[in-house]
PDB file of N, CA and C in Angstrom:
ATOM      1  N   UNK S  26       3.891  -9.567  67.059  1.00 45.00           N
ATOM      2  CA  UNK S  26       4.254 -10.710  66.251  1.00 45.00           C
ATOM      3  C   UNK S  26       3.258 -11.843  66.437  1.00 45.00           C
ATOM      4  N   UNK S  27       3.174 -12.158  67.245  1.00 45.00           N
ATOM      5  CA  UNK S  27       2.338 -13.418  68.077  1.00 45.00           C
ATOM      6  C   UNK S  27       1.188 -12.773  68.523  1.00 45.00           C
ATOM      7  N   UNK S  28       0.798 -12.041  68.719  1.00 50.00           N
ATOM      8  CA  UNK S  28       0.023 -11.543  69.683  1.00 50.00           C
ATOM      9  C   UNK S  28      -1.242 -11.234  68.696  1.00 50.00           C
ATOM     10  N   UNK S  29      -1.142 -11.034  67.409  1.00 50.00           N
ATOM     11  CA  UNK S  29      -2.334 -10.790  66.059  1.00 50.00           C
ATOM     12  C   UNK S  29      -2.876 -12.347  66.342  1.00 50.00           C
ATOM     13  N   UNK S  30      -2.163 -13.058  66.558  1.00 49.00           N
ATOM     14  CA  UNK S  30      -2.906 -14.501  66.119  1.00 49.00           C
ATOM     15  C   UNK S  30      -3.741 -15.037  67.352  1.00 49.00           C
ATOM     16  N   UNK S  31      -3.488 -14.577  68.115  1.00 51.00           N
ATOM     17  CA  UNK S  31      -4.053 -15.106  69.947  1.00 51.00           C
ATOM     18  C   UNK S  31      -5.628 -13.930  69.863  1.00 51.00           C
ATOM     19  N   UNK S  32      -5.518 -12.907  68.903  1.00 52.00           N
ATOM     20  CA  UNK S  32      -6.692 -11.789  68.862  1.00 52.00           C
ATOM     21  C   UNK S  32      -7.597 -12.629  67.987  1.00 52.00           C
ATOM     22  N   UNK S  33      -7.430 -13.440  67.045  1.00 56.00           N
ATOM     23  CA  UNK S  33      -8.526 -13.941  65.818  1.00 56.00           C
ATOM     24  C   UNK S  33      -8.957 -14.877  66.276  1.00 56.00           C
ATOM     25  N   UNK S  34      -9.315 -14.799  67.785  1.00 56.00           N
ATOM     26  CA  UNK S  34     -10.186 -16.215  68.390  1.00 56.00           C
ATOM     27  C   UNK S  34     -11.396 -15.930  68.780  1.00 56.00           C
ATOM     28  N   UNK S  35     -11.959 -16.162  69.317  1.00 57.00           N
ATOM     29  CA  UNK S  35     -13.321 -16.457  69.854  1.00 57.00           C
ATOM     30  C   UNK S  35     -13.821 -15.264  69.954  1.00 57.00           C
ATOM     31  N   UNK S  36     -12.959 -14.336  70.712  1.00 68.00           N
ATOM     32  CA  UNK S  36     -13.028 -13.203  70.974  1.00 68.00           C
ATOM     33  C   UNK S  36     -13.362 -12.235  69.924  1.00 68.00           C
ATOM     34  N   UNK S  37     -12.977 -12.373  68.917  1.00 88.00           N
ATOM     35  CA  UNK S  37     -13.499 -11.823  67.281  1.00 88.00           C
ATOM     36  C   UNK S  37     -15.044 -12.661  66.552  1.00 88.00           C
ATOM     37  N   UNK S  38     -15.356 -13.468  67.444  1.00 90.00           N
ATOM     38  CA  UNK S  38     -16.583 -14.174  67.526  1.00 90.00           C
ATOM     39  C   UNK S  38     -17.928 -13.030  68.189  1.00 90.00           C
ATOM     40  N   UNK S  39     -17.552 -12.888  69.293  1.00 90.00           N
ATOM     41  CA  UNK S  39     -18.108 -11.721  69.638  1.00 90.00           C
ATOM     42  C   UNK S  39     -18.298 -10.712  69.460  1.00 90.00           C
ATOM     43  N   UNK S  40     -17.103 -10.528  68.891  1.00 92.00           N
ATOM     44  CA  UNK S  40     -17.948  -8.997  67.926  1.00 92.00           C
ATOM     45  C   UNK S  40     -18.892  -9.200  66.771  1.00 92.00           C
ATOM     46  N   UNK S  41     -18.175 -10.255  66.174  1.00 94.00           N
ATOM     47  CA  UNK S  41     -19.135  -9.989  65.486  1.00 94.00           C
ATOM     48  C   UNK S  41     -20.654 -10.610  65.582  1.00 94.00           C
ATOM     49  N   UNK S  42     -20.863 -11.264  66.471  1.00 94.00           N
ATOM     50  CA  UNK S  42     -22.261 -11.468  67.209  1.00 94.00           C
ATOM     51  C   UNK S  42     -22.332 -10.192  67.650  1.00 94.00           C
ATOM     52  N   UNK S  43     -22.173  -9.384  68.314  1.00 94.00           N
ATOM     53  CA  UNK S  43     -22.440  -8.063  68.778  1.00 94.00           C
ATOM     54  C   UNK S  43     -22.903  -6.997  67.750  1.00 94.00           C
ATOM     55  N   UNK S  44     -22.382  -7.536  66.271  1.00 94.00           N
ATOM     56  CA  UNK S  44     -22.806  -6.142  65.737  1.00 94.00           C
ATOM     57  C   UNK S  44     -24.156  -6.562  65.149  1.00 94.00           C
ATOM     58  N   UNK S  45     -24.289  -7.783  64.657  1.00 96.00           N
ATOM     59  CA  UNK S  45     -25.059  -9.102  63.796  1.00 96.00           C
ATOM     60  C   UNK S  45     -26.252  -8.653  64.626  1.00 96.00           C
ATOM     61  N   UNK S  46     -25.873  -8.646  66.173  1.00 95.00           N
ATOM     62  CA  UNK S  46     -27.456  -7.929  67.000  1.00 95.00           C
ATOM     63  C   UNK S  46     -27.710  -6.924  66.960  1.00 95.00           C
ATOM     64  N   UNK S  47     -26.499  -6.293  66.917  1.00 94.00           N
ATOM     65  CA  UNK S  47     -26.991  -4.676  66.773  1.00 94.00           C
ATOM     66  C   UNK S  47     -27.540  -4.226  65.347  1.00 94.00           C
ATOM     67  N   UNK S  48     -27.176  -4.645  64.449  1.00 96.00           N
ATOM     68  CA  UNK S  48     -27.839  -4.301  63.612  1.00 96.00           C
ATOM     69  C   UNK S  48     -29.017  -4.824  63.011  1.00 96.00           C
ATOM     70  N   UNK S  49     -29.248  -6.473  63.766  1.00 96.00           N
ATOM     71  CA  UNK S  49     -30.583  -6.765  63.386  1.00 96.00           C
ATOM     72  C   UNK S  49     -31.543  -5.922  64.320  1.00 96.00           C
ATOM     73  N   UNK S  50     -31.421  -5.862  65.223  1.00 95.00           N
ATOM     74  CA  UNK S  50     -32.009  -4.448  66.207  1.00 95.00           C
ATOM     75  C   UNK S  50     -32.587  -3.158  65.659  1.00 95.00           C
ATOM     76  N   UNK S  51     -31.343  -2.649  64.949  1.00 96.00           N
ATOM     77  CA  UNK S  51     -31.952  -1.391  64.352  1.00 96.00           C
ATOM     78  C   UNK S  51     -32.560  -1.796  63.433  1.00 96.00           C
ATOM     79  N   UNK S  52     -32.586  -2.353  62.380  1.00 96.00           N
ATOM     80  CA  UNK S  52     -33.181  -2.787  60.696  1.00 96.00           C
ATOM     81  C   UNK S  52     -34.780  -2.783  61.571  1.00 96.00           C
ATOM     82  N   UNK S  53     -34.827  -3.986  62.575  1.00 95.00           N
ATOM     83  CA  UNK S  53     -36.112  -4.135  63.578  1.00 95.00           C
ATOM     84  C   UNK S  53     -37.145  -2.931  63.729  1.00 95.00           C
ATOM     85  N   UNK S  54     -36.382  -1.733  64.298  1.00 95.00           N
ATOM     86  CA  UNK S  54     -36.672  -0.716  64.714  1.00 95.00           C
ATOM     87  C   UNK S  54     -37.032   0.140  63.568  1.00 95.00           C
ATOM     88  N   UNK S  55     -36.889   0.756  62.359  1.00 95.00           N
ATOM     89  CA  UNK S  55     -36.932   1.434  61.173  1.00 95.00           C
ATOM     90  C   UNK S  55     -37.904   0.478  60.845  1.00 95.00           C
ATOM     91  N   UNK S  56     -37.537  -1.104  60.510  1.00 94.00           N
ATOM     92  CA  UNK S  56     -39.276  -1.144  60.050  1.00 94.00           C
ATOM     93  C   UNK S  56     -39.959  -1.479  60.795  1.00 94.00           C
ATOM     94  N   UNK S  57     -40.293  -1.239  62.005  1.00 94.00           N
ATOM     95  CA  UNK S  57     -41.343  -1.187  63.142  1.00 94.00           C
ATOM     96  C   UNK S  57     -42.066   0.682  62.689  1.00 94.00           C
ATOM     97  N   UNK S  58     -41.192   1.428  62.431  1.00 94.00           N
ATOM     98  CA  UNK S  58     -41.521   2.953  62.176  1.00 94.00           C
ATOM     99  C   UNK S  58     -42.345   3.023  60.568  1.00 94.00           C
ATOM    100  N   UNK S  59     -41.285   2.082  59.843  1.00 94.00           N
ATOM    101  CA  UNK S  59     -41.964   2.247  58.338  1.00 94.00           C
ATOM    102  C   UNK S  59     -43.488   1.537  57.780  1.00 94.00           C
ATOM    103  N   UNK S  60     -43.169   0.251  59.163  1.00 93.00           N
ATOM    104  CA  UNK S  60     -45.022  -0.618  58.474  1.00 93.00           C
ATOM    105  C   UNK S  60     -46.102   0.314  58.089  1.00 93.00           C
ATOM    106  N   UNK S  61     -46.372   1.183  59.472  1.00 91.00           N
ATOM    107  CA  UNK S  61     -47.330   1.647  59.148  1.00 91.00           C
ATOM    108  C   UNK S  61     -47.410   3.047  57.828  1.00 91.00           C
ATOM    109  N   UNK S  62     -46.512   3.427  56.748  1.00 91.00           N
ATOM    110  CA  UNK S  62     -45.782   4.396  56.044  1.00 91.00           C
ATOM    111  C   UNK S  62     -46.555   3.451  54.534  1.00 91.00           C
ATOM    112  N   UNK S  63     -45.824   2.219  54.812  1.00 92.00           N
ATOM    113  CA  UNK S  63     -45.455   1.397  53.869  1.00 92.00           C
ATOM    114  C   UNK S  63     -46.807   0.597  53.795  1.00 92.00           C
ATOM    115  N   UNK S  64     -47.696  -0.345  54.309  1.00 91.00           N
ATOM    116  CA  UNK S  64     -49.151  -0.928  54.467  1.00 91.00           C
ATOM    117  C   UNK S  64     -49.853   0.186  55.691  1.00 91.00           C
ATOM    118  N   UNK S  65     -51.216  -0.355  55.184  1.00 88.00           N
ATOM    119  CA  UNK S  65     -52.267  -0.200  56.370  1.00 88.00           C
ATOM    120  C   UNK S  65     -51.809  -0.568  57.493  1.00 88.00           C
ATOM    121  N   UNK S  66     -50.881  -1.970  57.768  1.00 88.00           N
ATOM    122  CA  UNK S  66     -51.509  -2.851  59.150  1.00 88.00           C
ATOM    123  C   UNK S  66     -50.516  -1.782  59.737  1.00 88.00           C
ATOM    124  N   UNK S  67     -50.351  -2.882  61.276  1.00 91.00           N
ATOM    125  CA  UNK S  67     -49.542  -2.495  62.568  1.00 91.00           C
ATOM    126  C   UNK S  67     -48.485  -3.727  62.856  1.00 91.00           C
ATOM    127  N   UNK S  68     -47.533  -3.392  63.109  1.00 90.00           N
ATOM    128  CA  UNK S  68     -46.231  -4.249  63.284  1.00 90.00           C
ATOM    129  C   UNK S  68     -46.714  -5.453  63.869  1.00 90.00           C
ATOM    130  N   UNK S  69     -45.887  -6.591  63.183  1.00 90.00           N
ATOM    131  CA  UNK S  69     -45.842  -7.723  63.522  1.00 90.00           C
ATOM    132  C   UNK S  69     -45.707  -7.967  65.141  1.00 90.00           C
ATOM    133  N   UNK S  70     -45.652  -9.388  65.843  1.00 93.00           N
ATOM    134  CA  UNK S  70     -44.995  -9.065  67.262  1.00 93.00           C
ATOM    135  C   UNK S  70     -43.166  -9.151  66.900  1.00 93.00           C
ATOM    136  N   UNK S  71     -43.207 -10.114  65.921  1.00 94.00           N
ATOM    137  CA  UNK S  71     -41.751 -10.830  65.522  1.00 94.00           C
ATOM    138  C   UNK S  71     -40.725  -9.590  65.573  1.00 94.00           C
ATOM    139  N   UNK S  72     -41.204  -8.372  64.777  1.00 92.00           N
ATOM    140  CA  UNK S  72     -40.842  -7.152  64.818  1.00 92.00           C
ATOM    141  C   UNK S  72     -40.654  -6.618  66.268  1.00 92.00           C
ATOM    142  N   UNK S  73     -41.440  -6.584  67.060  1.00 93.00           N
ATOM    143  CA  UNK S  73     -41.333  -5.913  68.699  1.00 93.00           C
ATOM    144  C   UNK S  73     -40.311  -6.814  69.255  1.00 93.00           C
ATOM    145  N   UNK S  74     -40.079  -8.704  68.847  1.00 95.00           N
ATOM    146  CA  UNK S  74     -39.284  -9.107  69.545  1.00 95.00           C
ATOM    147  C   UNK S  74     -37.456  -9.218  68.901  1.00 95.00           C
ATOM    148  N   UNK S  75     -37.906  -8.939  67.375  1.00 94.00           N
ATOM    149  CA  UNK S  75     -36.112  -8.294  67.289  1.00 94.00           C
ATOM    150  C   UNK S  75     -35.497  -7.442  67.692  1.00 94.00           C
ATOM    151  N   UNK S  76     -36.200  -6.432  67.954  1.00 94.00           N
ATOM    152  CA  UNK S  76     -36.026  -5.051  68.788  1.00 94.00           C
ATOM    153  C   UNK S  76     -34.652  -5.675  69.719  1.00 94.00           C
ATOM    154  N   UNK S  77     -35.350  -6.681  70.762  1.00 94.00           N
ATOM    155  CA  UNK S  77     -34.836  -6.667  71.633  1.00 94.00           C
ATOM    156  C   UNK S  77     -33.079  -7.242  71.679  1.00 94.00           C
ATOM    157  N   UNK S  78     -33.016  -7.488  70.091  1.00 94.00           N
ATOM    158  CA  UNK S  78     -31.337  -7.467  69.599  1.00 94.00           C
ATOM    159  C   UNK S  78     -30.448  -6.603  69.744  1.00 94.00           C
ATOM    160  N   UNK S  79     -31.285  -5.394  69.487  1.00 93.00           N
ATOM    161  CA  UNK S  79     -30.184  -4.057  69.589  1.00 93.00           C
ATOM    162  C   UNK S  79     -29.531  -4.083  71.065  1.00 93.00           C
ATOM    163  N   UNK S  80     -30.550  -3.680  71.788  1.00 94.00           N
ATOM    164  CA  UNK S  80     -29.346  -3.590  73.559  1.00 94.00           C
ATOM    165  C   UNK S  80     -28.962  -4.991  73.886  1.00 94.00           C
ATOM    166  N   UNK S  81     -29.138  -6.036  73.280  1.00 94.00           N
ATOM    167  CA  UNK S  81     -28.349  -7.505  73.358  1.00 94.00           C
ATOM    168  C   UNK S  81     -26.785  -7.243  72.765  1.00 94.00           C
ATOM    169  N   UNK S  82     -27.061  -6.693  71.314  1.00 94.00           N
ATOM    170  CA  UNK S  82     -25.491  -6.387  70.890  1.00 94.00           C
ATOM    171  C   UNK S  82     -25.217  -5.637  71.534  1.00 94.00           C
ATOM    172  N   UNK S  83     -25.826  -4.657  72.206  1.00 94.00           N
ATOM    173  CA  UNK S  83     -24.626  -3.769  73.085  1.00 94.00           C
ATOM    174  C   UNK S  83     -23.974  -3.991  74.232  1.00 94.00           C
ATOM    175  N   UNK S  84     -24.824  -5.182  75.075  1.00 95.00           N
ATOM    176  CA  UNK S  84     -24.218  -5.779  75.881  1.00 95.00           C
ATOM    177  C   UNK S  84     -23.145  -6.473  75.575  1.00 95.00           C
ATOM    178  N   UNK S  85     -23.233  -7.570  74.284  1.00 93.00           N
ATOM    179  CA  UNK S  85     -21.938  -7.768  73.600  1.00 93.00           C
ATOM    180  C   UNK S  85     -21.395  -7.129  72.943  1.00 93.00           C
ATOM    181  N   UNK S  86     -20.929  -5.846  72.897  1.00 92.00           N
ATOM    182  CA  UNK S  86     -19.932  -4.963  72.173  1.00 92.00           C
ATOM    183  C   UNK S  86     -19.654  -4.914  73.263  1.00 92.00           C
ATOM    184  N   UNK S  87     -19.791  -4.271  74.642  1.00 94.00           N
ATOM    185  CA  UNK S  87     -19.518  -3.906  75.544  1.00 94.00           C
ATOM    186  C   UNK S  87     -18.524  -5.172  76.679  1.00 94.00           C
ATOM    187  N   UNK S  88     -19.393  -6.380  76.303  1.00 92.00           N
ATOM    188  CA  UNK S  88     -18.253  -7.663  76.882  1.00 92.00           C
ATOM    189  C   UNK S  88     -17.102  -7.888  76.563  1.00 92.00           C
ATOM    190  N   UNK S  89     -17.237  -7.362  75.179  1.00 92.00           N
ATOM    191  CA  UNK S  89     -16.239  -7.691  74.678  1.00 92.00           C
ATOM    192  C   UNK S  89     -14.881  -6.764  74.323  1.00 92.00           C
ATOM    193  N   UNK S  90     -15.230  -5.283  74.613  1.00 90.00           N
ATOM    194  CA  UNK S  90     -14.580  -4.309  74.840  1.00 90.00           C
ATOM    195  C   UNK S  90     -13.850  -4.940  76.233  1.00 90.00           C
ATOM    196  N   UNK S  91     -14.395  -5.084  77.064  1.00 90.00           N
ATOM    197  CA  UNK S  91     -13.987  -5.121  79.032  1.00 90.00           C
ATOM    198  C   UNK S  91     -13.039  -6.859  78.543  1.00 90.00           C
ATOM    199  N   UNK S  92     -13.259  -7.347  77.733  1.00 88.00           N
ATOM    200  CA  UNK S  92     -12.516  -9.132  78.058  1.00 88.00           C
ATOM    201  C   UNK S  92     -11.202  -8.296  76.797  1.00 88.00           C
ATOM    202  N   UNK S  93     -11.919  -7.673  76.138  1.00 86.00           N
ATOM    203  CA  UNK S  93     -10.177  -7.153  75.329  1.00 86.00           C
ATOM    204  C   UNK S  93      -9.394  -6.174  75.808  1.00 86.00           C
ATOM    205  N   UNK S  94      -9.613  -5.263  76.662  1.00 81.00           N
ATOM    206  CA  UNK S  94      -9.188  -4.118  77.221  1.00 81.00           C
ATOM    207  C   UNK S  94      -8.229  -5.164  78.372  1.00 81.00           C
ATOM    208  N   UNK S  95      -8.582  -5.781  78.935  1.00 69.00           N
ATOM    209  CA  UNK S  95      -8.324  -7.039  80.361  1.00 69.00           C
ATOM    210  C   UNK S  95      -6.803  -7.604  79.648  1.00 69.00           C
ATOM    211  N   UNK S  96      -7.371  -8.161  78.021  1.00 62.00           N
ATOM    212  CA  UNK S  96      -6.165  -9.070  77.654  1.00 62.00           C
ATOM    213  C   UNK S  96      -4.795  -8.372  77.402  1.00 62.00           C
ATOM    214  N   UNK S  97      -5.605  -7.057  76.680  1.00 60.00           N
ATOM    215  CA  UNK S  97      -4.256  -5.995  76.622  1.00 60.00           C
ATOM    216  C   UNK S  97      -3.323  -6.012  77.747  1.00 60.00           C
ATOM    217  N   UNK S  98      -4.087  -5.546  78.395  1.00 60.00           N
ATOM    218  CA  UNK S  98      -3.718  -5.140  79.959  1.00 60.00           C
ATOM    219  C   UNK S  98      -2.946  -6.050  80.641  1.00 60.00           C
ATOM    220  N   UNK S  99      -3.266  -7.282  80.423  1.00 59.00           N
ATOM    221  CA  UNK S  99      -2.219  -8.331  81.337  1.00 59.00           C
ATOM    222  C   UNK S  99      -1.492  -8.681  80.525  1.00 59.00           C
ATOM    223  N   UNK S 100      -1.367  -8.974  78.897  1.00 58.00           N
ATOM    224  CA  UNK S 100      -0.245  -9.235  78.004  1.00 58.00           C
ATOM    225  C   UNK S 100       0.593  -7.884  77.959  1.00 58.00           C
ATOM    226  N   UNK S 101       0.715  -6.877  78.563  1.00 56.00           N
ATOM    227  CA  UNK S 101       1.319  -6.174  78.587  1.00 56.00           C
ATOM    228  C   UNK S 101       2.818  -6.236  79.469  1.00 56.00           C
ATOM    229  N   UNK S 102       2.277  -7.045  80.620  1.00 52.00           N
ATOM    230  CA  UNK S 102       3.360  -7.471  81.711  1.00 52.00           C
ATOM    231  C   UNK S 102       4.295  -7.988  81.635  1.00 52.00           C
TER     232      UNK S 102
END
């Protein structure tokens, strides 16, 4: 009853920052593979440093799995 509305907080913030990285991560990664397909050159650096979004969102998918699994767990009591 109550308990849907205490879930649409902050905590639903994080996911979706988590996926927002994860998927700017991969998009990163495919065209880091396609530049050279698609032009002559060789990947930007900007490209090598979105990369580093993907295992960022997974760290936040993963925070945020362990802080919701936690809330279950003690609103259960």
């Amino acid at each position: 009853m109550g308990t849907s509305d205490s879930s649409t907080g902050p905590s639903n913030g994080l996911l979706k920052a988590a996926l927002a990285c994860f998927a700017v991560g991969i998009v990163a990664v495919v065209a880091i593979f396609l530049t050279p397909v698609v032009t002559d050159g060789k990947p930007g650096l900007v490209l090598y440093l979105l990369t580093a979004a993907w295992p960022l969102g997974f760290l936040l998918a993963i925070t945020f799995a362990l802080r919701s699994g936690r809330r279950a767990r003690g609103g259960g009591s």
